[in-house]
PDB file of C-alpha atoms and ligand atoms in Angstrom:
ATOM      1  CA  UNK A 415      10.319 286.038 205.185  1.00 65.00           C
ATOM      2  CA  UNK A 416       7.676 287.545 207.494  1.00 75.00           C
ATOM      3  CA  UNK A 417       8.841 290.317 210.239  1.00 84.00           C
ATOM      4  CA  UNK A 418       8.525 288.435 213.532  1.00 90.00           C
ATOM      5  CA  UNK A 419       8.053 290.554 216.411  1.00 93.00           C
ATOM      6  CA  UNK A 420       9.815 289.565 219.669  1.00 95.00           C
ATOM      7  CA  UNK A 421       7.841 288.614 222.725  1.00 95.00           C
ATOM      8  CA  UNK A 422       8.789 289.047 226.448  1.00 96.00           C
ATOM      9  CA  UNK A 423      10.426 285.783 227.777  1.00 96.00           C
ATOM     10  CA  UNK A 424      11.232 286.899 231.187  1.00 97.00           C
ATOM     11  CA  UNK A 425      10.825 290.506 233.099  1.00 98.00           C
ATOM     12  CA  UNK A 426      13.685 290.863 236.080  1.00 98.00           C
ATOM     13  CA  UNK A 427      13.524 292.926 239.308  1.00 98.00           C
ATOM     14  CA  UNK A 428      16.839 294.055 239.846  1.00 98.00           C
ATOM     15  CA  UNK A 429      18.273 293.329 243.025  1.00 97.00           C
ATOM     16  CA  UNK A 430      19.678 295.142 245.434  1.00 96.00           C
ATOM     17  CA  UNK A 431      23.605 294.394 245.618  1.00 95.00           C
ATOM     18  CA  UNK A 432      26.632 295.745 247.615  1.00 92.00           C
ATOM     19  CA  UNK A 433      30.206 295.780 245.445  1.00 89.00           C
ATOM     20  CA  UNK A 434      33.711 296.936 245.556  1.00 87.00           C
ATOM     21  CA  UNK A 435      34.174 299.164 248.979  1.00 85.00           C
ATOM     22  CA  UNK A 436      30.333 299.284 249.815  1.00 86.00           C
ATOM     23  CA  UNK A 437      29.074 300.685 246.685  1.00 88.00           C
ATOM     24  CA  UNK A 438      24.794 300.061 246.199  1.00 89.00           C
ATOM     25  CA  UNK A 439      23.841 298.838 242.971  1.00 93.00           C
ATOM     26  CA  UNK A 440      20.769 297.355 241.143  1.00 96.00           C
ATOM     27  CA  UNK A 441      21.796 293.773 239.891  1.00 98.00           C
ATOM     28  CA  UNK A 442      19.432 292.178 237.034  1.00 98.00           C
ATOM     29  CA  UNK A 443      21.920 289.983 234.828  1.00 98.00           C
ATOM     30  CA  UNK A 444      24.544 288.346 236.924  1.00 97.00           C
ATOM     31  CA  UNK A 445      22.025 286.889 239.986  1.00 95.00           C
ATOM     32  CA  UNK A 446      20.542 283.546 240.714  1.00 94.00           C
ATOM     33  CA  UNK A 447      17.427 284.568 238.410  1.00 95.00           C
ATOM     34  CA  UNK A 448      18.931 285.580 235.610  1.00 97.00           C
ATOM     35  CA  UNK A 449      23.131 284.028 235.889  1.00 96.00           C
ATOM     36  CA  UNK A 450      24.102 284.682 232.022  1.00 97.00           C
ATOM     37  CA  UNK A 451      22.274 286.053 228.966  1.00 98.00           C
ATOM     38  CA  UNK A 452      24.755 284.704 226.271  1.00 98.00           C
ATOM     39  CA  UNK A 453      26.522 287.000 225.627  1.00 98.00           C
ATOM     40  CA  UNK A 454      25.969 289.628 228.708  1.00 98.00           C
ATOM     41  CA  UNK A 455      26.897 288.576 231.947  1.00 98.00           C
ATOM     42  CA  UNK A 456      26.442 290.980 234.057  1.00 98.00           C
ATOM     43  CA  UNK A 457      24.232 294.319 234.576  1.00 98.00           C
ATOM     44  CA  UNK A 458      24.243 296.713 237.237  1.00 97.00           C
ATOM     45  CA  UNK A 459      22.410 300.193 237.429  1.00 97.00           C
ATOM     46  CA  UNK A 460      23.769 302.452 239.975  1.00 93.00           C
ATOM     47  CA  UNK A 461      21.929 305.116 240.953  1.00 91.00           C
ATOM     48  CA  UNK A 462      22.356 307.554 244.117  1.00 90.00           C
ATOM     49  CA  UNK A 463      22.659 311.187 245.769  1.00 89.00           C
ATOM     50  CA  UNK A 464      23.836 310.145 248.879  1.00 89.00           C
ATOM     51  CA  UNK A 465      27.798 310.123 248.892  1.00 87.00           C
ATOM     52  CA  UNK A 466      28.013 308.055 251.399  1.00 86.00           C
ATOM     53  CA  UNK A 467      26.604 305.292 249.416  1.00 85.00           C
ATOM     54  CA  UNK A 468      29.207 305.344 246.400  1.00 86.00           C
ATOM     55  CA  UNK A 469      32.199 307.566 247.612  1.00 85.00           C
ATOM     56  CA  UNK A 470      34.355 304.462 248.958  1.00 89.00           C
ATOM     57  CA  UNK A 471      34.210 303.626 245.149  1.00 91.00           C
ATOM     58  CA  UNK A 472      35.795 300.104 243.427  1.00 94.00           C
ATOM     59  CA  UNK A 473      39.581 300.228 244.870  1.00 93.00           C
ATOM     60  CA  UNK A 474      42.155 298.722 242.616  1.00 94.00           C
ATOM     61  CA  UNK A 475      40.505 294.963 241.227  1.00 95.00           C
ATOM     62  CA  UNK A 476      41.439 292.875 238.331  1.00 96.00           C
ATOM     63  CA  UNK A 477      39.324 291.695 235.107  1.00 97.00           C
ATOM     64  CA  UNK A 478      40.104 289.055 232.098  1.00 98.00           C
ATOM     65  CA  UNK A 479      38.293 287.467 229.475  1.00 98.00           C
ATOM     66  CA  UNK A 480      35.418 289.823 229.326  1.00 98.00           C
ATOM     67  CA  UNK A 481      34.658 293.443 228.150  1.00 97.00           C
ATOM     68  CA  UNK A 482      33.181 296.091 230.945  1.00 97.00           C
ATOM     69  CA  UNK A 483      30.976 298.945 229.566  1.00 97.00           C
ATOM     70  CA  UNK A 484      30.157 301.691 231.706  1.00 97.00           C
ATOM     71  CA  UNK A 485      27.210 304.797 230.308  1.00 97.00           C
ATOM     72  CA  UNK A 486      27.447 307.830 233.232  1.00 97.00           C
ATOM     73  CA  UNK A 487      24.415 309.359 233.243  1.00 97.00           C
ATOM     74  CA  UNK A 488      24.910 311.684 235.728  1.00 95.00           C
ATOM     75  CA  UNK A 489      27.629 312.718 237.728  1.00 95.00           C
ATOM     76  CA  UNK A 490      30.881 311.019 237.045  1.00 95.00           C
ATOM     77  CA  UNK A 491      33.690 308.405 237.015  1.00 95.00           C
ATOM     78  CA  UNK A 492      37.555 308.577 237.049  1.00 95.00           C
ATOM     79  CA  UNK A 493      39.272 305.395 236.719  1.00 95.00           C
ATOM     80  CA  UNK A 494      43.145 304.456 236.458  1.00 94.00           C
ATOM     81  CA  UNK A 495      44.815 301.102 235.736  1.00 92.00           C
ATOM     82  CA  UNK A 496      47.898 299.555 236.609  1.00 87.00           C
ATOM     83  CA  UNK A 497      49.120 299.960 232.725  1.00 86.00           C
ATOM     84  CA  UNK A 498      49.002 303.344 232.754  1.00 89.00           C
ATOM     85  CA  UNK A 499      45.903 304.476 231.504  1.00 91.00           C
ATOM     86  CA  UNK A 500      43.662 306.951 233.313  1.00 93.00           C
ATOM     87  CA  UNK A 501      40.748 309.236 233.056  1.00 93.00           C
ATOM     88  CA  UNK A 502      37.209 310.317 233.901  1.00 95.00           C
ATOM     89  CA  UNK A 503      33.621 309.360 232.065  1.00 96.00           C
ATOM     90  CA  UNK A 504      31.288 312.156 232.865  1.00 96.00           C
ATOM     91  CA  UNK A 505      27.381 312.488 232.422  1.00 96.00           C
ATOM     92  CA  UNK A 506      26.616 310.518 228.329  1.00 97.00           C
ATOM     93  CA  UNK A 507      29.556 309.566 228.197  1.00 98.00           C
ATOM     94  CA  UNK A 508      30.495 305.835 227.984  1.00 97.00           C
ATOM     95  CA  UNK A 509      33.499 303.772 228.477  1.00 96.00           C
ATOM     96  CA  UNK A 510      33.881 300.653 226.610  1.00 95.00           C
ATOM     97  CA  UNK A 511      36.782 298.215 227.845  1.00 95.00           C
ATOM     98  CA  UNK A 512      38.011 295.069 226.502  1.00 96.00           C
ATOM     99  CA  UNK A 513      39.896 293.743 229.225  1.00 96.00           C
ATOM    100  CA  UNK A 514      40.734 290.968 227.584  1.00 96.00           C
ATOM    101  CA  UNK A 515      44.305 289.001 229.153  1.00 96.00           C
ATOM    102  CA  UNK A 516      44.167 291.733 231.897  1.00 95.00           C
ATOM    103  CA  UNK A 517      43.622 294.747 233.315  1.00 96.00           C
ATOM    104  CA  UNK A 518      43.705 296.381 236.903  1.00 95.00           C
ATOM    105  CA  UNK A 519      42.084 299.101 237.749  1.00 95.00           C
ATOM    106  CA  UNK A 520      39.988 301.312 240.036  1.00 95.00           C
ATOM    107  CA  UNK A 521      36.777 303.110 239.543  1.00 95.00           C
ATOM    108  CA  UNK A 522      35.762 305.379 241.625  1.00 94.00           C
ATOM    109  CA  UNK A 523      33.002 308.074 241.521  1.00 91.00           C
ATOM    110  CA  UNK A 524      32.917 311.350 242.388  1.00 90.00           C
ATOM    111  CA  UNK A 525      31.206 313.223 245.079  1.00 84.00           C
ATOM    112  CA  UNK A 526      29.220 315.659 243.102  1.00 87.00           C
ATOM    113  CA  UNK A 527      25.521 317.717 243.935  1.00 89.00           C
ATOM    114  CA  UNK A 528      23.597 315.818 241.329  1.00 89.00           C
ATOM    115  CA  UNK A 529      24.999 312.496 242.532  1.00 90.00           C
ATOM    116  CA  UNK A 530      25.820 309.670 240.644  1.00 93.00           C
ATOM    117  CA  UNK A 531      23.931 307.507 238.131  1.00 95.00           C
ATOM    118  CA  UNK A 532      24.516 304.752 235.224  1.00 96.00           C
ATOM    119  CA  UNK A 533      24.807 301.615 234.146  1.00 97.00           C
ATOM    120  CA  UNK A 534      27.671 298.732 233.610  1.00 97.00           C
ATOM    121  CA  UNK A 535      27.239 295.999 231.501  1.00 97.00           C
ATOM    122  CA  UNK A 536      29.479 293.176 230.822  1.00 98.00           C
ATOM    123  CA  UNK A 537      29.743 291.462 227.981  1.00 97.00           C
ATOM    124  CA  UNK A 538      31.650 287.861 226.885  1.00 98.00           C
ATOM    125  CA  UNK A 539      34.608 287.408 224.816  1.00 98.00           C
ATOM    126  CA  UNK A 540      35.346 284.409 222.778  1.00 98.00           C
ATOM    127  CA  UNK A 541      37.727 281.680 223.723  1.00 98.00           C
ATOM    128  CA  UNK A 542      39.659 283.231 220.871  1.00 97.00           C
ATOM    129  CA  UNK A 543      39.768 287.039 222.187  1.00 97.00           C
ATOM    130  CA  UNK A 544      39.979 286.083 225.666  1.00 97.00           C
ATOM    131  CA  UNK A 545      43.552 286.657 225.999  1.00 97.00           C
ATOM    132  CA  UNK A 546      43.556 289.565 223.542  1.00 96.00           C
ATOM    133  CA  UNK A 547      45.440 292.814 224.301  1.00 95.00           C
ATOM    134  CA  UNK A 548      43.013 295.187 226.293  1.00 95.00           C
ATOM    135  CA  UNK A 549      41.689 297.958 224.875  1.00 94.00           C
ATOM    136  CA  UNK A 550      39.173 301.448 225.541  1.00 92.00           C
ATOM    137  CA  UNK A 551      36.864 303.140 223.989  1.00 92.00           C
ATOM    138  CA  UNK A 552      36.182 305.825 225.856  1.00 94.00           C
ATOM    139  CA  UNK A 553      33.458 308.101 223.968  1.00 96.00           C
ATOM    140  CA  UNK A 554      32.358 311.835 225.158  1.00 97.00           C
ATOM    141  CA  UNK A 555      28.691 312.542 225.088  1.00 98.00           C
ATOM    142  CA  UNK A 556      28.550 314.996 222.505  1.00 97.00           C
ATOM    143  CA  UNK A 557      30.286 312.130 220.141  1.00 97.00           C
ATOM    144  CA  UNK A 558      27.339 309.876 220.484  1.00 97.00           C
ATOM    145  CA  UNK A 559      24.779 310.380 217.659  1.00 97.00           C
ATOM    146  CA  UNK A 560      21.213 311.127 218.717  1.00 97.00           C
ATOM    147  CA  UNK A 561      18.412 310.361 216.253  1.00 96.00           C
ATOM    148  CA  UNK A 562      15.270 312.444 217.109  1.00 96.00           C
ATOM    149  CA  UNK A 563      11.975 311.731 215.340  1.00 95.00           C
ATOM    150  CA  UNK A 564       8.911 313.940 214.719  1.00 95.00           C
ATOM    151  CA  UNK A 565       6.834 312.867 217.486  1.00 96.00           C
ATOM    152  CA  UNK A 566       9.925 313.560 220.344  1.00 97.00           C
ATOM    153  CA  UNK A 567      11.113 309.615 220.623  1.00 98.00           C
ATOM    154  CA  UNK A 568      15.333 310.820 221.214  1.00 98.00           C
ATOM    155  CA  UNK A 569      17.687 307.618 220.713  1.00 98.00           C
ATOM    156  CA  UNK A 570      21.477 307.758 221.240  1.00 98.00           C
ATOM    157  CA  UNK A 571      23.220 305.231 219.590  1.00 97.00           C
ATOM    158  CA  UNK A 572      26.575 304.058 221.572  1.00 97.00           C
ATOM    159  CA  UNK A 573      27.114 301.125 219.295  1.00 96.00           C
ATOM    160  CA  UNK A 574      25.229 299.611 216.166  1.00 95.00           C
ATOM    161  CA  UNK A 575      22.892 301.579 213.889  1.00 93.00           C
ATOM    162  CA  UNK A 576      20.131 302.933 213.447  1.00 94.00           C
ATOM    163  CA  UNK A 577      18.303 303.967 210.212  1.00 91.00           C
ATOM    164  CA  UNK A 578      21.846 304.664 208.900  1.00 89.00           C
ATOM    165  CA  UNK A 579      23.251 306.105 211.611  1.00 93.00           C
ATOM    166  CA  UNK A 580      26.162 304.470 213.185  1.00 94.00           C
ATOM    167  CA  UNK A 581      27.196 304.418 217.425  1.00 96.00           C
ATOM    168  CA  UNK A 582      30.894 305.494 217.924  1.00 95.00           C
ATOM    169  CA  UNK A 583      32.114 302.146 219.367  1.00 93.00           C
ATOM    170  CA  UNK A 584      33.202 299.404 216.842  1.00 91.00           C
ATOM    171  CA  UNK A 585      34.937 296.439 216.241  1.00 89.00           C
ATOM    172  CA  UNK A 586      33.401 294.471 219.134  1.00 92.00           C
ATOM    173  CA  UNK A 587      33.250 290.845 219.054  1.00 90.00           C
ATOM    174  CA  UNK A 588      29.491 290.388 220.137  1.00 91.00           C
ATOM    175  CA  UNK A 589      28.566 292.531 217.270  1.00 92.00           C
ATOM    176  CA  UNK A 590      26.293 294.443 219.783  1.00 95.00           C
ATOM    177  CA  UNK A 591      23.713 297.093 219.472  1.00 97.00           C
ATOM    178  CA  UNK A 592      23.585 299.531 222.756  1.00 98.00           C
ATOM    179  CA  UNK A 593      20.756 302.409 222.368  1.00 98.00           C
ATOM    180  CA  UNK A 594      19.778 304.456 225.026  1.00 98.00           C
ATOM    181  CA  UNK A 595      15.717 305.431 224.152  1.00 98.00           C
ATOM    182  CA  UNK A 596      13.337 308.240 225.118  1.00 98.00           C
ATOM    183  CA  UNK A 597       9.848 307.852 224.135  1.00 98.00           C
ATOM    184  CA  UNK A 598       6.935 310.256 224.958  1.00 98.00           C
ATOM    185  CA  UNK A 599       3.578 310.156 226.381  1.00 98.00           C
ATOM    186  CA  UNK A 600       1.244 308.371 223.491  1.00 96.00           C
ATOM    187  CA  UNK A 601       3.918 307.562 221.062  1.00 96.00           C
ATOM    188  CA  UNK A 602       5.360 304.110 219.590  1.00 94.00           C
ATOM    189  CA  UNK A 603       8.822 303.072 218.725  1.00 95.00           C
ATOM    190  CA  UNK A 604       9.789 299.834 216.504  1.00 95.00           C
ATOM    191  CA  UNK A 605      13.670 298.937 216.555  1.00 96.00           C
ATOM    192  CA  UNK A 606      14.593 296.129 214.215  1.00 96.00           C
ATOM    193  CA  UNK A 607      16.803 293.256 215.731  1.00 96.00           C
ATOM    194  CA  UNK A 608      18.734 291.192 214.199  1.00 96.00           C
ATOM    195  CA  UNK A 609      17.380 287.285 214.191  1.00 96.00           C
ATOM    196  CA  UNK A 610      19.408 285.149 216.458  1.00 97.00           C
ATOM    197  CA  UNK A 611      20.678 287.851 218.724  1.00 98.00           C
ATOM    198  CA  UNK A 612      19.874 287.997 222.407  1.00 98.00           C
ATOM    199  CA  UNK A 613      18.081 291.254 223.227  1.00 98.00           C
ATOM    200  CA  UNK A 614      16.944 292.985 226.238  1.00 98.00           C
ATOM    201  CA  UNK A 615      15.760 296.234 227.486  1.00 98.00           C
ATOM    202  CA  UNK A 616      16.191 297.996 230.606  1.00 98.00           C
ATOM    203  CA  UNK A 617      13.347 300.267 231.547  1.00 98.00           C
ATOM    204  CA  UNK A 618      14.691 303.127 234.054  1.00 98.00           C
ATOM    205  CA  UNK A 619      12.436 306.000 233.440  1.00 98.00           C
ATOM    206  CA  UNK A 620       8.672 305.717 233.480  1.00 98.00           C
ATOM    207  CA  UNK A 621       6.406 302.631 231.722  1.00 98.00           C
ATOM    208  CA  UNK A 622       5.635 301.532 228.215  1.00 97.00           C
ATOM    209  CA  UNK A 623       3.687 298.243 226.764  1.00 96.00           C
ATOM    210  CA  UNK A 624       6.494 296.078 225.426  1.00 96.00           C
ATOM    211  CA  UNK A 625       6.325 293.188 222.920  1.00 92.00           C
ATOM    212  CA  UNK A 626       3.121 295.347 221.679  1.00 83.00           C
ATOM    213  CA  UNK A 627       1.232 294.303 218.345  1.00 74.00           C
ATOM    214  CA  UNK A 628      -1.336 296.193 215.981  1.00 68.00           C
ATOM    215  CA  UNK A 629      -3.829 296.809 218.463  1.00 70.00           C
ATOM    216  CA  UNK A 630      -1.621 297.985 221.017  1.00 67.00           C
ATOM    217  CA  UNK A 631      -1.514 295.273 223.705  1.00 81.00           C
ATOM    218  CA  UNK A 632       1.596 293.786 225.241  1.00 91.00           C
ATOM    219  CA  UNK A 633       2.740 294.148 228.861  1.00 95.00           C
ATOM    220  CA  UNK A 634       3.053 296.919 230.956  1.00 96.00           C
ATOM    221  CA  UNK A 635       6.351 297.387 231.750  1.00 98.00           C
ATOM    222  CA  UNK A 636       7.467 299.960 235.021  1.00 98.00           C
ATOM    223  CA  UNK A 637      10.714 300.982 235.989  1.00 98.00           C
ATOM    224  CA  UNK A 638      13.457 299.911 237.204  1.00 97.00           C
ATOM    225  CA  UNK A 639      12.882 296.044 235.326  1.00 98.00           C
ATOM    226  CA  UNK A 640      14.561 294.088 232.675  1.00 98.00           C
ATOM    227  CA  UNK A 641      12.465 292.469 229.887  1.00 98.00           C
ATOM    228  CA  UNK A 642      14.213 289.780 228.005  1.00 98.00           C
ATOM    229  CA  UNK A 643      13.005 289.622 224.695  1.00 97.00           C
ATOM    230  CA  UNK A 644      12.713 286.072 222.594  1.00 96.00           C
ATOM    231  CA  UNK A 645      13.930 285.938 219.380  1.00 97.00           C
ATOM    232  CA  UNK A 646      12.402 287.917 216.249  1.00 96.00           C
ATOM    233  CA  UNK A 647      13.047 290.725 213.872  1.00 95.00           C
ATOM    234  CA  UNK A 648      11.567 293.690 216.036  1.00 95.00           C
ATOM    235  CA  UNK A 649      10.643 294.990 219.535  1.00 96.00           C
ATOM    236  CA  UNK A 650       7.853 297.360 219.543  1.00 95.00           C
ATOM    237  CA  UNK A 651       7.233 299.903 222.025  1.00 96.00           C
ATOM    238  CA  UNK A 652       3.880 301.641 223.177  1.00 95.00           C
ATOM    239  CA  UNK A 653       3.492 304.592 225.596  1.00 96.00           C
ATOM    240  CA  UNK A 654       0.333 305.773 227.329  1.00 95.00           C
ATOM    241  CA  UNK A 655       0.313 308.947 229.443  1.00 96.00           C
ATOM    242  CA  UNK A 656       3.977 308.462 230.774  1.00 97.00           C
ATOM    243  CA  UNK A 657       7.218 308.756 228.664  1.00 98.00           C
ATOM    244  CA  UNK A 658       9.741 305.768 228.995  1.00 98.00           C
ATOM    245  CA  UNK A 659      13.537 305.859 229.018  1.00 98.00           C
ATOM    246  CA  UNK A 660      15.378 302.357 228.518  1.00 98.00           C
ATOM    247  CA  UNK A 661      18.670 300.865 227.551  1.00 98.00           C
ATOM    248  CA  UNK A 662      17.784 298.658 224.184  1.00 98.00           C
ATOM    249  CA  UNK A 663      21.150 295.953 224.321  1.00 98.00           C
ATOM    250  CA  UNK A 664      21.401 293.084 221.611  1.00 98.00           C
ATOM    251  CA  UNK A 665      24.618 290.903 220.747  1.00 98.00           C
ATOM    252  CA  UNK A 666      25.299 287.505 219.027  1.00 97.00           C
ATOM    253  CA  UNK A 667      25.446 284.842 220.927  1.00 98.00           C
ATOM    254  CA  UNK A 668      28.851 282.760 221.728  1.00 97.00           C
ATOM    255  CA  UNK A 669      27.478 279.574 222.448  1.00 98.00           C
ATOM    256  CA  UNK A 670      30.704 278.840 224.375  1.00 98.00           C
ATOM    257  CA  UNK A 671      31.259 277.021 227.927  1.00 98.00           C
ATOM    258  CA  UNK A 672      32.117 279.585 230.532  1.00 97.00           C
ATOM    259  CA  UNK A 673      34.265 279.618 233.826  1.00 98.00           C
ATOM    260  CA  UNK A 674      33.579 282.595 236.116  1.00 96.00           C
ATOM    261  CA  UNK A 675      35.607 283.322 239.300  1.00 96.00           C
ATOM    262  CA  UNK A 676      34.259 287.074 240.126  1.00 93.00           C
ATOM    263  CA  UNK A 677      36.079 289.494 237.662  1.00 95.00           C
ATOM    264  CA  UNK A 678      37.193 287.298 235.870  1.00 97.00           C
ATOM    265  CA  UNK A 679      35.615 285.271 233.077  1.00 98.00           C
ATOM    266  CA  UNK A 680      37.044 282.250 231.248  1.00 98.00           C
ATOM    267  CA  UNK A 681      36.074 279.005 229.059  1.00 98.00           C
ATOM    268  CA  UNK A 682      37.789 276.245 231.403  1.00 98.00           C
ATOM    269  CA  UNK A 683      38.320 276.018 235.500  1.00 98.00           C
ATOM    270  CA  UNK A 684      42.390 275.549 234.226  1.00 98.00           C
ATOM    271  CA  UNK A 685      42.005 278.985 232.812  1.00 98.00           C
ATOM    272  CA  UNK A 686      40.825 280.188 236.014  1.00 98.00           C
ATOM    273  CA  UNK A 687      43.091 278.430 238.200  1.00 98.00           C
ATOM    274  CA  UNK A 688      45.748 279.845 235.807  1.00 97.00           C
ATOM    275  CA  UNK A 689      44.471 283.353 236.255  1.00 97.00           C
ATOM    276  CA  UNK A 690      44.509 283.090 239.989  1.00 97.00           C
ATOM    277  CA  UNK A 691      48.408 281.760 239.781  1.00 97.00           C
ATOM    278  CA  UNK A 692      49.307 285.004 237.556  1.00 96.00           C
ATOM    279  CA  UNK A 693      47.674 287.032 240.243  1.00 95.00           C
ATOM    280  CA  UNK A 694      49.414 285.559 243.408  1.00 95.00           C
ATOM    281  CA  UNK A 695      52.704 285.351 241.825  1.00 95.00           C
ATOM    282  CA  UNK A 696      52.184 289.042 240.896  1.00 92.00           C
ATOM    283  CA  UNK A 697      52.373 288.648 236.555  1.00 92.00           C
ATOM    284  CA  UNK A 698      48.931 289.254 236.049  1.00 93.00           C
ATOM    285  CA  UNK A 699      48.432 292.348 234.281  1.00 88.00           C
ATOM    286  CA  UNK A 700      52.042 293.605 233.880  1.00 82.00           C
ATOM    287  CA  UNK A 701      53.167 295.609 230.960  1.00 66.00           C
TER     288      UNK A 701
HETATM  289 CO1   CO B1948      36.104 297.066 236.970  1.00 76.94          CO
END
């Protein structure tokens, strides 16, 4: 069968958001333009070295049905839920939750010089792992392989593979790839995808020609925007005289009806309305 390179089927602005106690983000899946890219649901990119605008933080607030993945890029992230768990992400380091039948937790960054910056993306469960028992994978920087090349392209691969070498987080349900690419001045990148799996990149560093072919064309892409890329075997990647850095996200599809209330994320409005029971009455998310 014949490689088919993927071509751009929509590029996002993010938009600007406010969440949890007043906390600015960048919203670009999750918004009236762009509500649900089977499977991710939502993406934010926060960004900031003014305390004032993330210090207040995400106070204690529930989740189900979905998984939350949060990549620090700089500064960093202590979080605690009502199970018991606890701890901090710091700059590379990721967090990968399965919420699953519940969790409740806070998130709340920390005041630092460099300020704060990173990403969240959340990503669907099946009907069948909705109610699953949560889980974390919570991986340190210097456990997430990076794959240099010759001419300086740097990739760090938080889950999937590439050329062989395997991300840290496994056994997720979307069967997802997460890279997080560098690519210099005048260089190219090509990252195979698998057929049938939504894709997208998020460009937050600099410009590159996505969806490029032999003679170098494609479309400009400048940061901060989201491309979402149509279905094919490969994305290819062309720089001019400025170096791009992107997030490079694929999953499977679930093809499955959704109900979303806010944090929480379920097949049916019964599931919801179940959910929202659980919470009054005070069961939701007990040991
Ligand atoms: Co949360």
């Amino acid at each position: 069968m014949k490689s088919l390179p993927r071509q751009i089927e929509k590029i996002i602005e993010p938009e600007p958001v406010i969440e949890g106690a007043g906390v600015r983000l960048n919203r670009s899946i999750g918004t009236d333009r762009l509500d649900y890219l089977d499977p991710f649901l939502l993406l934010d990119h926060f960004a900031s070295s003014d305390p004032r605008e993330y210090q207040a933080g995400f106070p204690l607030h529930p989740h189900r049905g979905i998984e939350t993945v949060t990549y620090v890029l700089r500064g960093e992230v202590h979080h605690k839920d009502t199970l018991g768990n606890s701890g901090s992400i710091g700059a590379g380091d990721v967090q990968w939750m399965t919420a699953g039948r519940g969790i409740m937790h806070e998130e709340m960054p920390q005041v630092r010089p460099e300020g704060i910056a990173g990403f969240q993306l959340w990503v669907n469960l099946p009907a069948k792992l909705k109610m699953t028992k949560p889980r974390y994978q919570e991986i340190r920087s210097g456990k997430i392989p990076e794959l240099k090349n010759e001419d300086g392209t740097k990739i760090r691969v938080i889950t999937g593979a590439v050329d062989g070498l395997s991300g840290p987080v496994t056994g997720i349900a979307a069967n997802p790839t997460y890279l997080d690419v560098f690519v210099p001045a005048h260089a190219s990148f090509i990252q195979p995808i698998e057929r049938g799996h939504t894709a997208f990149a998020y460009v937050f560093e600099g410009e590159a020609r996505f969806a490029a072919d032999e003679k170098g064309d494609g479309t400009k892409i400048s940061s901060p925007r989201l491309v979402v890329l149509g279905d094919g075997d490969q994305v290819k990647v062309i720089t001019g005289k400025t170096p791009v850095r992107f997030l490079l996200v694929s999953g499977k599809p679930l093809h499955e009806p959704i109900a979303r209330y806010g944090p929480f994320v379920m097949n049916t409005e019964e599931e919801i309305r179940q959910t929202l029971i659980e919470l009054r009455q005070g069961t939701f998310a007990t040991a």
